[in-house]
């Protein structure tokens, strides 16, 4: 009699990547990568909660995804305000149900020579790119931990590993998010949570519009990246679904680079 192991069964289990019945909170989801990931998770069956600071663009994004047949609601609150985060997460859990997946995506960029970088821009980067990851991650984990399950995906960056002139403070925040991800996994993996990072390389986003339009920069980038091109935001969805699904049940504290090979090439 042929014996089939659980591992072999899992290899043919098409539900491994299904997010059906799960609820995903995506921060910074009114546009860009956040909106793209929200749409992607929704198409794999997740119920989506869009978060952003401003209700109007958030509602417009909700309506667009709802028109596509996705199950989506909004939860506007400021991720840099810890009290607002705690109250916002409590409201989601109370009114919509348990948060099974968190995509910690909210982030900003500020560019300037390091010797001229302002304190205001430094504080803004720390507040949005680092503090918010801790605030939202902690608030969501406090509900996940008693349930013994949950997925947290922190959006890191190729700049979690590399640096480029003019964005040293941004690089500092994304390096910190990488290690915060490792710390979250170290503390919470034993309780059934998987906490990982998703690190985009150079993608065509609104944040990068000026760089995309800069022919000299694009030429340099295409020569620097083994894939030879900018990334398209939809190419992040597969990695996000993997890290949000049962397919990554034994993956913890990992930062998954989606960068066209940039971080492995000199």
PDB file of C-alpha atoms in Angstrom:
ATOM      1  CA  UNK A   1       0.000   0.000   0.000  1.00  0.00           C
ATOM      2  CA  UNK A   2       1.400   3.373  -0.989  1.00  0.00           C
ATOM      3  CA  UNK A   3       1.737   5.813   1.910  1.00  0.00           C
ATOM      4  CA  UNK A   4       1.227   9.496   1.120  1.00  0.00           C
ATOM      5  CA  UNK A   5       2.799  11.924   3.562  1.00  0.00           C
ATOM      6  CA  UNK A   6       1.227  15.152   4.754  1.00  0.00           C
ATOM      7  CA  UNK A   7       3.974  17.068   2.935  1.00  0.00           C
ATOM      8  CA  UNK A   8       3.051  15.370  -0.351  1.00  0.00           C
ATOM      9  CA  UNK A   9      -0.616  16.159   0.204  1.00  0.00           C
ATOM     10  CA  UNK A  10       0.272  19.802   0.891  1.00  0.00           C
ATOM     11  CA  UNK A  11       2.194  19.961  -2.390  1.00  0.00           C
ATOM     12  CA  UNK A  12      -1.061  19.278  -4.249  1.00  0.00           C
ATOM     13  CA  UNK A  13      -3.318  21.335  -1.990  1.00  0.00           C
ATOM     14  CA  UNK A  14      -4.693  24.168  -4.110  1.00  0.00           C
ATOM     15  CA  UNK A  15      -6.121  25.863  -1.011  1.00  0.00           C
ATOM     16  CA  UNK A  16      -2.652  26.694   0.331  1.00  0.00           C
ATOM     17  CA  UNK A  17      -2.795  30.165  -1.183  1.00  0.00           C
ATOM     18  CA  UNK A  18      -6.497  30.754  -0.586  1.00  0.00           C
ATOM     19  CA  UNK A  19      -7.445  33.644   1.684  1.00  0.00           C
ATOM     20  CA  UNK A  20     -11.139  32.824   1.678  1.00  0.00           C
ATOM     21  CA  UNK A  21     -12.863  33.751   4.930  1.00  0.00           C
ATOM     22  CA  UNK A  22      -9.953  35.831   6.203  1.00  0.00           C
ATOM     23  CA  UNK A  23      -9.966  39.532   6.938  1.00  0.00           C
ATOM     24  CA  UNK A  24      -7.008  41.700   5.937  1.00  0.00           C
ATOM     25  CA  UNK A  25      -6.277  45.194   7.208  1.00  0.00           C
ATOM     26  CA  UNK A  26      -4.108  47.150   4.770  1.00  0.00           C
ATOM     27  CA  UNK A  27      -2.672  50.475   5.926  1.00  0.00           C
ATOM     28  CA  UNK A  28      -1.909  53.274   3.480  1.00  0.00           C
ATOM     29  CA  UNK A  29      -4.406  51.645   1.134  1.00  0.00           C
ATOM     30  CA  UNK A  30      -6.046  54.551  -0.671  1.00  0.00           C
ATOM     31  CA  UNK A  31      -3.553  54.346  -3.556  1.00  0.00           C
ATOM     32  CA  UNK A  32      -0.265  52.901  -4.772  1.00  0.00           C
ATOM     33  CA  UNK A  33       1.185  49.688  -3.400  1.00  0.00           C
ATOM     34  CA  UNK A  34      -1.346  49.523  -0.557  1.00  0.00           C
ATOM     35  CA  UNK A  35      -4.315  49.638  -2.912  1.00  0.00           C
ATOM     36  CA  UNK A  36      -2.679  47.142  -5.269  1.00  0.00           C
ATOM     37  CA  UNK A  37      -2.043  44.670  -2.448  1.00  0.00           C
ATOM     38  CA  UNK A  38      -5.565  45.135  -1.084  1.00  0.00           C
ATOM     39  CA  UNK A  39      -7.008  44.322  -4.503  1.00  0.00           C
ATOM     40  CA  UNK A  40      -4.704  41.326  -4.852  1.00  0.00           C
ATOM     41  CA  UNK A  41      -5.602  39.826  -1.471  1.00  0.00           C
ATOM     42  CA  UNK A  42      -9.276  40.443  -2.191  1.00  0.00           C
ATOM     43  CA  UNK A  43      -9.040  38.521  -5.445  1.00  0.00           C
ATOM     44  CA  UNK A  44      -7.674  35.562  -3.472  1.00  0.00           C
ATOM     45  CA  UNK A  45     -10.739  35.644  -1.242  1.00  0.00           C
ATOM     46  CA  UNK A  46      -9.857  37.969   1.633  1.00  0.00           C
ATOM     47  CA  UNK A  47     -12.287  40.452   3.123  1.00  0.00           C
ATOM     48  CA  UNK A  48     -10.491  43.779   2.910  1.00  0.00           C
ATOM     49  CA  UNK A  49     -10.312  46.660   5.385  1.00  0.00           C
ATOM     50  CA  UNK A  50      -8.759  49.738   3.782  1.00  0.00           C
ATOM     51  CA  UNK A  51      -6.990  52.154   6.106  1.00  0.00           C
ATOM     52  CA  UNK A  52      -5.811  55.670   5.378  1.00  0.00           C
ATOM     53  CA  UNK A  53      -5.730  59.045   7.048  1.00  0.00           C
ATOM     54  CA  UNK A  54      -8.263  60.790   4.803  1.00  0.00           C
ATOM     55  CA  UNK A  55     -11.795  59.345   4.423  1.00  0.00           C
ATOM     56  CA  UNK A  56     -12.584  60.760   0.963  1.00  0.00           C
ATOM     57  CA  UNK A  57      -9.866  59.055  -1.137  1.00  0.00           C
ATOM     58  CA  UNK A  58     -10.295  55.939   0.968  1.00  0.00           C
ATOM     59  CA  UNK A  59     -13.998  55.800   0.120  1.00  0.00           C
ATOM     60  CA  UNK A  60     -13.235  56.277  -3.568  1.00  0.00           C
ATOM     61  CA  UNK A  61     -10.871  53.303  -3.443  1.00  0.00           C
ATOM     62  CA  UNK A  62     -13.450  51.241  -1.560  1.00  0.00           C
ATOM     63  CA  UNK A  63     -16.086  51.964  -4.183  1.00  0.00           C
ATOM     64  CA  UNK A  64     -13.710  50.989  -6.977  1.00  0.00           C
ATOM     65  CA  UNK A  65     -12.848  47.642  -5.362  1.00  0.00           C
ATOM     66  CA  UNK A  66     -16.497  46.986  -4.503  1.00  0.00           C
ATOM     67  CA  UNK A  67     -17.385  47.538  -8.165  1.00  0.00           C
ATOM     68  CA  UNK A  68     -14.876  44.786  -8.950  1.00  0.00           C
ATOM     69  CA  UNK A  69     -16.843  42.423  -6.726  1.00  0.00           C
ATOM     70  CA  UNK A  70     -14.576  42.488  -3.686  1.00  0.00           C
ATOM     71  CA  UNK A  71     -15.713  42.479  -0.059  1.00  0.00           C
ATOM     72  CA  UNK A  72     -14.270  45.753   1.238  1.00  0.00           C
ATOM     73  CA  UNK A  73     -14.852  48.315   3.995  1.00  0.00           C
ATOM     74  CA  UNK A  74     -12.887  51.339   5.205  1.00  0.00           C
ATOM     75  CA  UNK A  75     -11.321  52.201   8.556  1.00  0.00           C
ATOM     76  CA  UNK A  76      -9.909  55.737   8.450  1.00  0.00           C
ATOM     77  CA  UNK A  77      -7.479  56.574  11.242  1.00  0.00           C
ATOM     78  CA  UNK A  78      -4.015  58.088  11.616  1.00  0.00           C
ATOM     79  CA  UNK A  79      -1.444  55.296  11.966  1.00  0.00           C
ATOM     80  CA  UNK A  80       1.043  57.718  13.569  1.00  0.00           C
ATOM     81  CA  UNK A  81      -1.341  58.323  16.503  1.00  0.00           C
ATOM     82  CA  UNK A  82      -1.144  55.345  18.883  1.00  0.00           C
ATOM     83  CA  UNK A  83      -4.442  56.100  20.618  1.00  0.00           C
ATOM     84  CA  UNK A  84      -6.201  56.407  17.255  1.00  0.00           C
ATOM     85  CA  UNK A  85      -4.649  53.117  16.127  1.00  0.00           C
ATOM     86  CA  UNK A  86      -5.809  51.245  19.230  1.00  0.00           C
ATOM     87  CA  UNK A  87      -9.325  52.645  18.908  1.00  0.00           C
ATOM     88  CA  UNK A  88      -9.402  51.944  15.158  1.00  0.00           C
ATOM     89  CA  UNK A  89      -8.311  48.336  15.519  1.00  0.00           C
ATOM     90  CA  UNK A  90     -10.804  47.778  18.349  1.00  0.00           C
ATOM     91  CA  UNK A  91     -13.582  49.144  16.131  1.00  0.00           C
ATOM     92  CA  UNK A  92     -12.669  46.837  13.249  1.00  0.00           C
ATOM     93  CA  UNK A  93     -12.643  43.799  15.534  1.00  0.00           C
ATOM     94  CA  UNK A  94     -15.946  44.801  17.101  1.00  0.00           C
ATOM     95  CA  UNK A  95     -17.869  45.829  13.986  1.00  0.00           C
ATOM     96  CA  UNK A  96     -16.409  43.634  11.261  1.00  0.00           C
ATOM     97  CA  UNK A  97     -14.704  40.708  12.967  1.00  0.00           C
ATOM     98  CA  UNK A  98     -11.210  39.382  13.650  1.00  0.00           C
ATOM     99  CA  UNK A  99      -8.242  40.744  11.731  1.00  0.00           C
ATOM    100  CA  UNK A 100      -6.433  37.687  10.349  1.00  0.00           C
ATOM    101  CA  UNK A 101      -3.904  39.519   8.180  1.00  0.00           C
ATOM    102  CA  UNK A 102      -2.170  42.867   8.588  1.00  0.00           C
ATOM    103  CA  UNK A 103      -0.326  44.496   5.699  1.00  0.00           C
ATOM    104  CA  UNK A 104       1.684  47.256   7.398  1.00  0.00           C
ATOM    105  CA  UNK A 105       2.147  49.370   4.290  1.00  0.00           C
ATOM    106  CA  UNK A 106       1.753  53.075   5.208  1.00  0.00           C
ATOM    107  CA  UNK A 107       4.913  54.977   4.354  1.00  0.00           C
ATOM    108  CA  UNK A 108       6.319  58.233   3.015  1.00  0.00           C
ATOM    109  CA  UNK A 109       9.507  59.419   1.345  1.00  0.00           C
ATOM    110  CA  UNK A 110      11.542  62.598   1.819  1.00  0.00           C
ATOM    111  CA  UNK A 111      14.604  63.374  -0.305  1.00  0.00           C
ATOM    112  CA  UNK A 112      17.375  65.880   0.501  1.00  0.00           C
ATOM    113  CA  UNK A 113      21.154  65.948   0.983  1.00  0.00           C
ATOM    114  CA  UNK A 114      21.859  64.499   4.407  1.00  0.00           C
ATOM    115  CA  UNK A 115      23.685  67.585   5.687  1.00  0.00           C
ATOM    116  CA  UNK A 116      20.617  69.693   4.800  1.00  0.00           C
ATOM    117  CA  UNK A 117      17.910  67.258   5.951  1.00  0.00           C
ATOM    118  CA  UNK A 118      15.379  69.000   8.188  1.00  0.00           C
ATOM    119  CA  UNK A 119      14.279  67.840  11.608  1.00  0.00           C
ATOM    120  CA  UNK A 120      10.647  68.082  10.495  1.00  0.00           C
ATOM    121  CA  UNK A 121      11.216  65.673   7.596  1.00  0.00           C
ATOM    122  CA  UNK A 122      13.197  63.318   9.849  1.00  0.00           C
ATOM    123  CA  UNK A 123      10.381  63.250  12.403  1.00  0.00           C
ATOM    124  CA  UNK A 124       7.772  62.676   9.683  1.00  0.00           C
ATOM    125  CA  UNK A 125       9.687  59.687   8.323  1.00  0.00           C
ATOM    126  CA  UNK A 126      10.146  58.145  11.770  1.00  0.00           C
ATOM    127  CA  UNK A 127       6.484  58.689  12.654  1.00  0.00           C
ATOM    128  CA  UNK A 128       5.039  57.138   9.497  1.00  0.00           C
ATOM    129  CA  UNK A 129       7.622  54.577   8.414  1.00  0.00           C
ATOM    130  CA  UNK A 130       8.612  53.204  11.820  1.00  0.00           C
ATOM    131  CA  UNK A 131       6.338  54.256  14.677  1.00  0.00           C
ATOM    132  CA  UNK A 132       3.229  53.335  12.708  1.00  0.00           C
ATOM    133  CA  UNK A 133       4.537  49.832  11.997  1.00  0.00           C
ATOM    134  CA  UNK A 134       5.009  49.304  15.734  1.00  0.00           C
ATOM    135  CA  UNK A 135       1.696  50.927  16.725  1.00  0.00           C
ATOM    136  CA  UNK A 136      -0.463  48.999  14.257  1.00  0.00           C
ATOM    137  CA  UNK A 137       1.482  45.760  14.605  1.00  0.00           C
ATOM    138  CA  UNK A 138       1.182  45.808  18.381  1.00  0.00           C
ATOM    139  CA  UNK A 139      -2.514  46.740  18.390  1.00  0.00           C
ATOM    140  CA  UNK A 140      -3.405  43.982  15.920  1.00  0.00           C
ATOM    141  CA  UNK A 141      -1.173  41.401  17.628  1.00  0.00           C
ATOM    142  CA  UNK A 142      -2.914  41.958  20.947  1.00  0.00           C
ATOM    143  CA  UNK A 143      -6.017  40.441  19.328  1.00  0.00           C
ATOM    144  CA  UNK A 144      -4.159  37.777  17.335  1.00  0.00           C
ATOM    145  CA  UNK A 145      -2.167  36.405  20.268  1.00  0.00           C
ATOM    146  CA  UNK A 146      -5.134  35.053  22.289  1.00  0.00           C
ATOM    147  CA  UNK A 147      -6.468  33.431  19.101  1.00  0.00           C
ATOM    148  CA  UNK A 148      -3.124  31.742  18.460  1.00  0.00           C
ATOM    149  CA  UNK A 149      -2.956  32.716  14.788  1.00  0.00           C
ATOM    150  CA  UNK A 150      -2.320  35.676  12.519  1.00  0.00           C
ATOM    151  CA  UNK A 151      -0.216  37.047   9.681  1.00  0.00           C
ATOM    152  CA  UNK A 152       1.654  40.353   9.789  1.00  0.00           C
ATOM    153  CA  UNK A 153       3.454  41.550   6.670  1.00  0.00           C
ATOM    154  CA  UNK A 154       5.577  44.657   7.171  1.00  0.00           C
ATOM    155  CA  UNK A 155       6.443  46.501   3.966  1.00  0.00           C
ATOM    156  CA  UNK A 156      10.187  46.953   3.982  1.00  0.00           C
ATOM    157  CA  UNK A 157      12.258  48.086   0.991  1.00  0.00           C
ATOM    158  CA  UNK A 158      15.352  47.375  -1.026  1.00  0.00           C
ATOM    159  CA  UNK A 159      16.592  50.273   1.121  1.00  0.00           C
ATOM    160  CA  UNK A 160      16.293  47.980   4.137  1.00  0.00           C
ATOM    161  CA  UNK A 161      19.604  46.586   2.847  1.00  0.00           C
ATOM    162  CA  UNK A 162      21.056  49.266   0.571  1.00  0.00           C
ATOM    163  CA  UNK A 163      21.619  53.023   0.574  1.00  0.00           C
ATOM    164  CA  UNK A 164      21.497  55.713  -2.091  1.00  0.00           C
ATOM    165  CA  UNK A 165      22.451  59.398  -1.918  1.00  0.00           C
ATOM    166  CA  UNK A 166      19.731  61.752  -0.694  1.00  0.00           C
ATOM    167  CA  UNK A 167      17.577  59.244   1.214  1.00  0.00           C
ATOM    168  CA  UNK A 168      19.672  58.219   4.223  1.00  0.00           C
ATOM    169  CA  UNK A 169      16.864  58.871   6.770  1.00  0.00           C
ATOM    170  CA  UNK A 170      14.409  56.822   4.676  1.00  0.00           C
ATOM    171  CA  UNK A 171      16.999  54.052   4.552  1.00  0.00           C
ATOM    172  CA  UNK A 172      17.320  54.246   8.338  1.00  0.00           C
ATOM    173  CA  UNK A 173      13.558  53.772   8.811  1.00  0.00           C
ATOM    174  CA  UNK A 174      13.354  50.828   6.433  1.00  0.00           C
ATOM    175  CA  UNK A 175      16.371  49.158   8.011  1.00  0.00           C
ATOM    176  CA  UNK A 176      14.643  49.549  11.361  1.00  0.00           C
ATOM    177  CA  UNK A 177      11.446  47.985   9.995  1.00  0.00           C
ATOM    178  CA  UNK A 178      13.467  44.983   8.833  1.00  0.00           C
ATOM    179  CA  UNK A 179      14.822  44.408  12.337  1.00  0.00           C
ATOM    180  CA  UNK A 180      11.483  45.195  13.986  1.00  0.00           C
ATOM    181  CA  UNK A 181      10.034  42.430  11.795  1.00  0.00           C
ATOM    182  CA  UNK A 182      12.643  40.036  13.124  1.00  0.00           C
ATOM    183  CA  UNK A 183      11.906  41.130  16.673  1.00  0.00           C
ATOM    184  CA  UNK A 184       8.159  40.655  16.241  1.00  0.00           C
ATOM    185  CA  UNK A 185       8.769  37.141  14.933  1.00  0.00           C
ATOM    186  CA  UNK A 186      11.117  36.351  17.803  1.00  0.00           C
ATOM    187  CA  UNK A 187       8.499  37.389  20.371  1.00  0.00           C
ATOM    188  CA  UNK A 188       5.289  36.193  18.698  1.00  0.00           C
ATOM    189  CA  UNK A 189       6.082  33.160  16.503  1.00  0.00           C
ATOM    190  CA  UNK A 190       5.758  30.829  19.484  1.00  0.00           C
ATOM    191  CA  UNK A 191       2.152  32.005  19.849  1.00  0.00           C
ATOM    192  CA  UNK A 192       1.156  30.970  16.316  1.00  0.00           C
ATOM    193  CA  UNK A 193       1.784  34.221  14.447  1.00  0.00           C
ATOM    194  CA  UNK A 194       3.869  34.621  11.286  1.00  0.00           C
ATOM    195  CA  UNK A 195       5.508  38.017  10.927  1.00  0.00           C
ATOM    196  CA  UNK A 196       7.511  38.679   7.779  1.00  0.00           C
ATOM    197  CA  UNK A 197       8.668  41.538   5.595  1.00  0.00           C
ATOM    198  CA  UNK A 198       7.976  42.229   1.940  1.00  0.00           C
ATOM    199  CA  UNK A 199      10.673  44.400   0.402  1.00  0.00           C
ATOM    200  CA  UNK A 200       9.917  46.034  -2.948  1.00  0.00           C
ATOM    201  CA  UNK A 201      12.731  47.213  -5.140  1.00  0.00           C
ATOM    202  CA  UNK A 202      12.176  50.037  -7.624  1.00  0.00           C
ATOM    203  CA  UNK A 203       8.535  50.050  -8.729  1.00  0.00           C
ATOM    204  CA  UNK A 204       6.457  52.390 -10.836  1.00  0.00           C
ATOM    205  CA  UNK A 205       4.493  54.129  -8.075  1.00  0.00           C
ATOM    206  CA  UNK A 206       3.243  57.645  -7.466  1.00  0.00           C
ATOM    207  CA  UNK A 207       6.049  58.064  -4.944  1.00  0.00           C
ATOM    208  CA  UNK A 208       8.574  57.331  -7.705  1.00  0.00           C
ATOM    209  CA  UNK A 209       6.954  59.333 -10.514  1.00  0.00           C
ATOM    210  CA  UNK A 210       9.811  61.837 -10.744  1.00  0.00           C
ATOM    211  CA  UNK A 211      12.406  59.079 -10.819  1.00  0.00           C
ATOM    212  CA  UNK A 212      10.522  57.165 -13.508  1.00  0.00           C
ATOM    213  CA  UNK A 213      10.365  60.344 -15.604  1.00  0.00           C
ATOM    214  CA  UNK A 214      14.089  60.978 -15.146  1.00  0.00           C
ATOM    215  CA  UNK A 215      15.617  59.297 -18.200  1.00  0.00           C
ATOM    216  CA  UNK A 216      19.137  59.320 -16.773  1.00  0.00           C
ATOM    217  CA  UNK A 217      17.990  57.645 -13.554  1.00  0.00           C
ATOM    218  CA  UNK A 218      15.889  55.071 -15.413  1.00  0.00           C
ATOM    219  CA  UNK A 219      18.841  54.254 -17.652  1.00  0.00           C
ATOM    220  CA  UNK A 220      21.092  53.794 -14.598  1.00  0.00           C
ATOM    221  CA  UNK A 221      18.445  51.667 -12.871  1.00  0.00           C
ATOM    222  CA  UNK A 222      17.886  49.383 -15.845  1.00  0.00           C
ATOM    223  CA  UNK A 223      21.628  48.805 -16.068  1.00  0.00           C
ATOM    224  CA  UNK A 224      21.897  48.209 -12.318  1.00  0.00           C
ATOM    225  CA  UNK A 225      19.032  45.706 -11.946  1.00  0.00           C
ATOM    226  CA  UNK A 226      19.581  42.216 -13.442  1.00  0.00           C
ATOM    227  CA  UNK A 227      15.939  42.189 -14.630  1.00  0.00           C
ATOM    228  CA  UNK A 228      16.713  45.365 -16.592  1.00  0.00           C
ATOM    229  CA  UNK A 229      13.518  47.298 -15.839  1.00  0.00           C
ATOM    230  CA  UNK A 230      11.257  48.944 -13.295  1.00  0.00           C
ATOM    231  CA  UNK A 231       8.857  46.679 -11.420  1.00  0.00           C
ATOM    232  CA  UNK A 232       5.100  46.877 -11.868  1.00  0.00           C
ATOM    233  CA  UNK A 233       3.066  47.037  -8.661  1.00  0.00           C
ATOM    234  CA  UNK A 234       0.991  43.971  -9.578  1.00  0.00           C
ATOM    235  CA  UNK A 235       4.197  41.933  -9.364  1.00  0.00           C
ATOM    236  CA  UNK A 236       4.108  42.342  -5.564  1.00  0.00           C
ATOM    237  CA  UNK A 237       0.781  40.561  -5.177  1.00  0.00           C
ATOM    238  CA  UNK A 238       2.081  36.997  -5.397  1.00  0.00           C
ATOM    239  CA  UNK A 239       4.600  37.555  -2.625  1.00  0.00           C
ATOM    240  CA  UNK A 240       1.964  39.228  -0.436  1.00  0.00           C
ATOM    241  CA  UNK A 241      -0.485  36.359  -0.952  1.00  0.00           C
ATOM    242  CA  UNK A 242       2.233  33.827  -0.089  1.00  0.00           C
ATOM    243  CA  UNK A 243       3.129  35.612   3.147  1.00  0.00           C
ATOM    244  CA  UNK A 244      -0.580  36.021   4.038  1.00  0.00           C
ATOM    245  CA  UNK A 245      -1.614  32.427   3.370  1.00  0.00           C
ATOM    246  CA  UNK A 246      -1.096  28.957   4.811  1.00  0.00           C
ATOM    247  CA  UNK A 247       1.664  28.473   2.251  1.00  0.00           C
ATOM    248  CA  UNK A 248       4.009  30.394   4.586  1.00  0.00           C
ATOM    249  CA  UNK A 249       3.002  28.602   7.802  1.00  0.00           C
ATOM    250  CA  UNK A 250       6.652  27.976   8.819  1.00  0.00           C
ATOM    251  CA  UNK A 251       8.124  31.210   7.473  1.00  0.00           C
ATOM    252  CA  UNK A 252       8.916  33.715  10.212  1.00  0.00           C
ATOM    253  CA  UNK A 253      11.108  36.793  10.487  1.00  0.00           C
ATOM    254  CA  UNK A 254      11.974  36.600   6.793  1.00  0.00           C
ATOM    255  CA  UNK A 255      12.259  39.610   4.486  1.00  0.00           C
ATOM    256  CA  UNK A 256      11.232  38.634   0.968  1.00  0.00           C
ATOM    257  CA  UNK A 257      12.949  40.800  -1.620  1.00  0.00           C
ATOM    258  CA  UNK A 258      10.944  41.532  -4.778  1.00  0.00           C
ATOM    259  CA  UNK A 259      13.556  43.610  -6.561  1.00  0.00           C
ATOM    260  CA  UNK A 260      14.440  42.087  -9.904  1.00  0.00           C
ATOM    261  CA  UNK A 261      17.702  40.802  -8.416  1.00  0.00           C
ATOM    262  CA  UNK A 262      19.049  44.198  -7.322  1.00  0.00           C
ATOM    263  CA  UNK A 263      20.245  43.104  -3.874  1.00  0.00           C
ATOM    264  CA  UNK A 264      22.169  40.092  -5.165  1.00  0.00           C
ATOM    265  CA  UNK A 265      24.124  41.865  -7.884  1.00  0.00           C
ATOM    266  CA  UNK A 266      27.062  44.260  -7.851  1.00  0.00           C
TER     267      UNK A 266
END
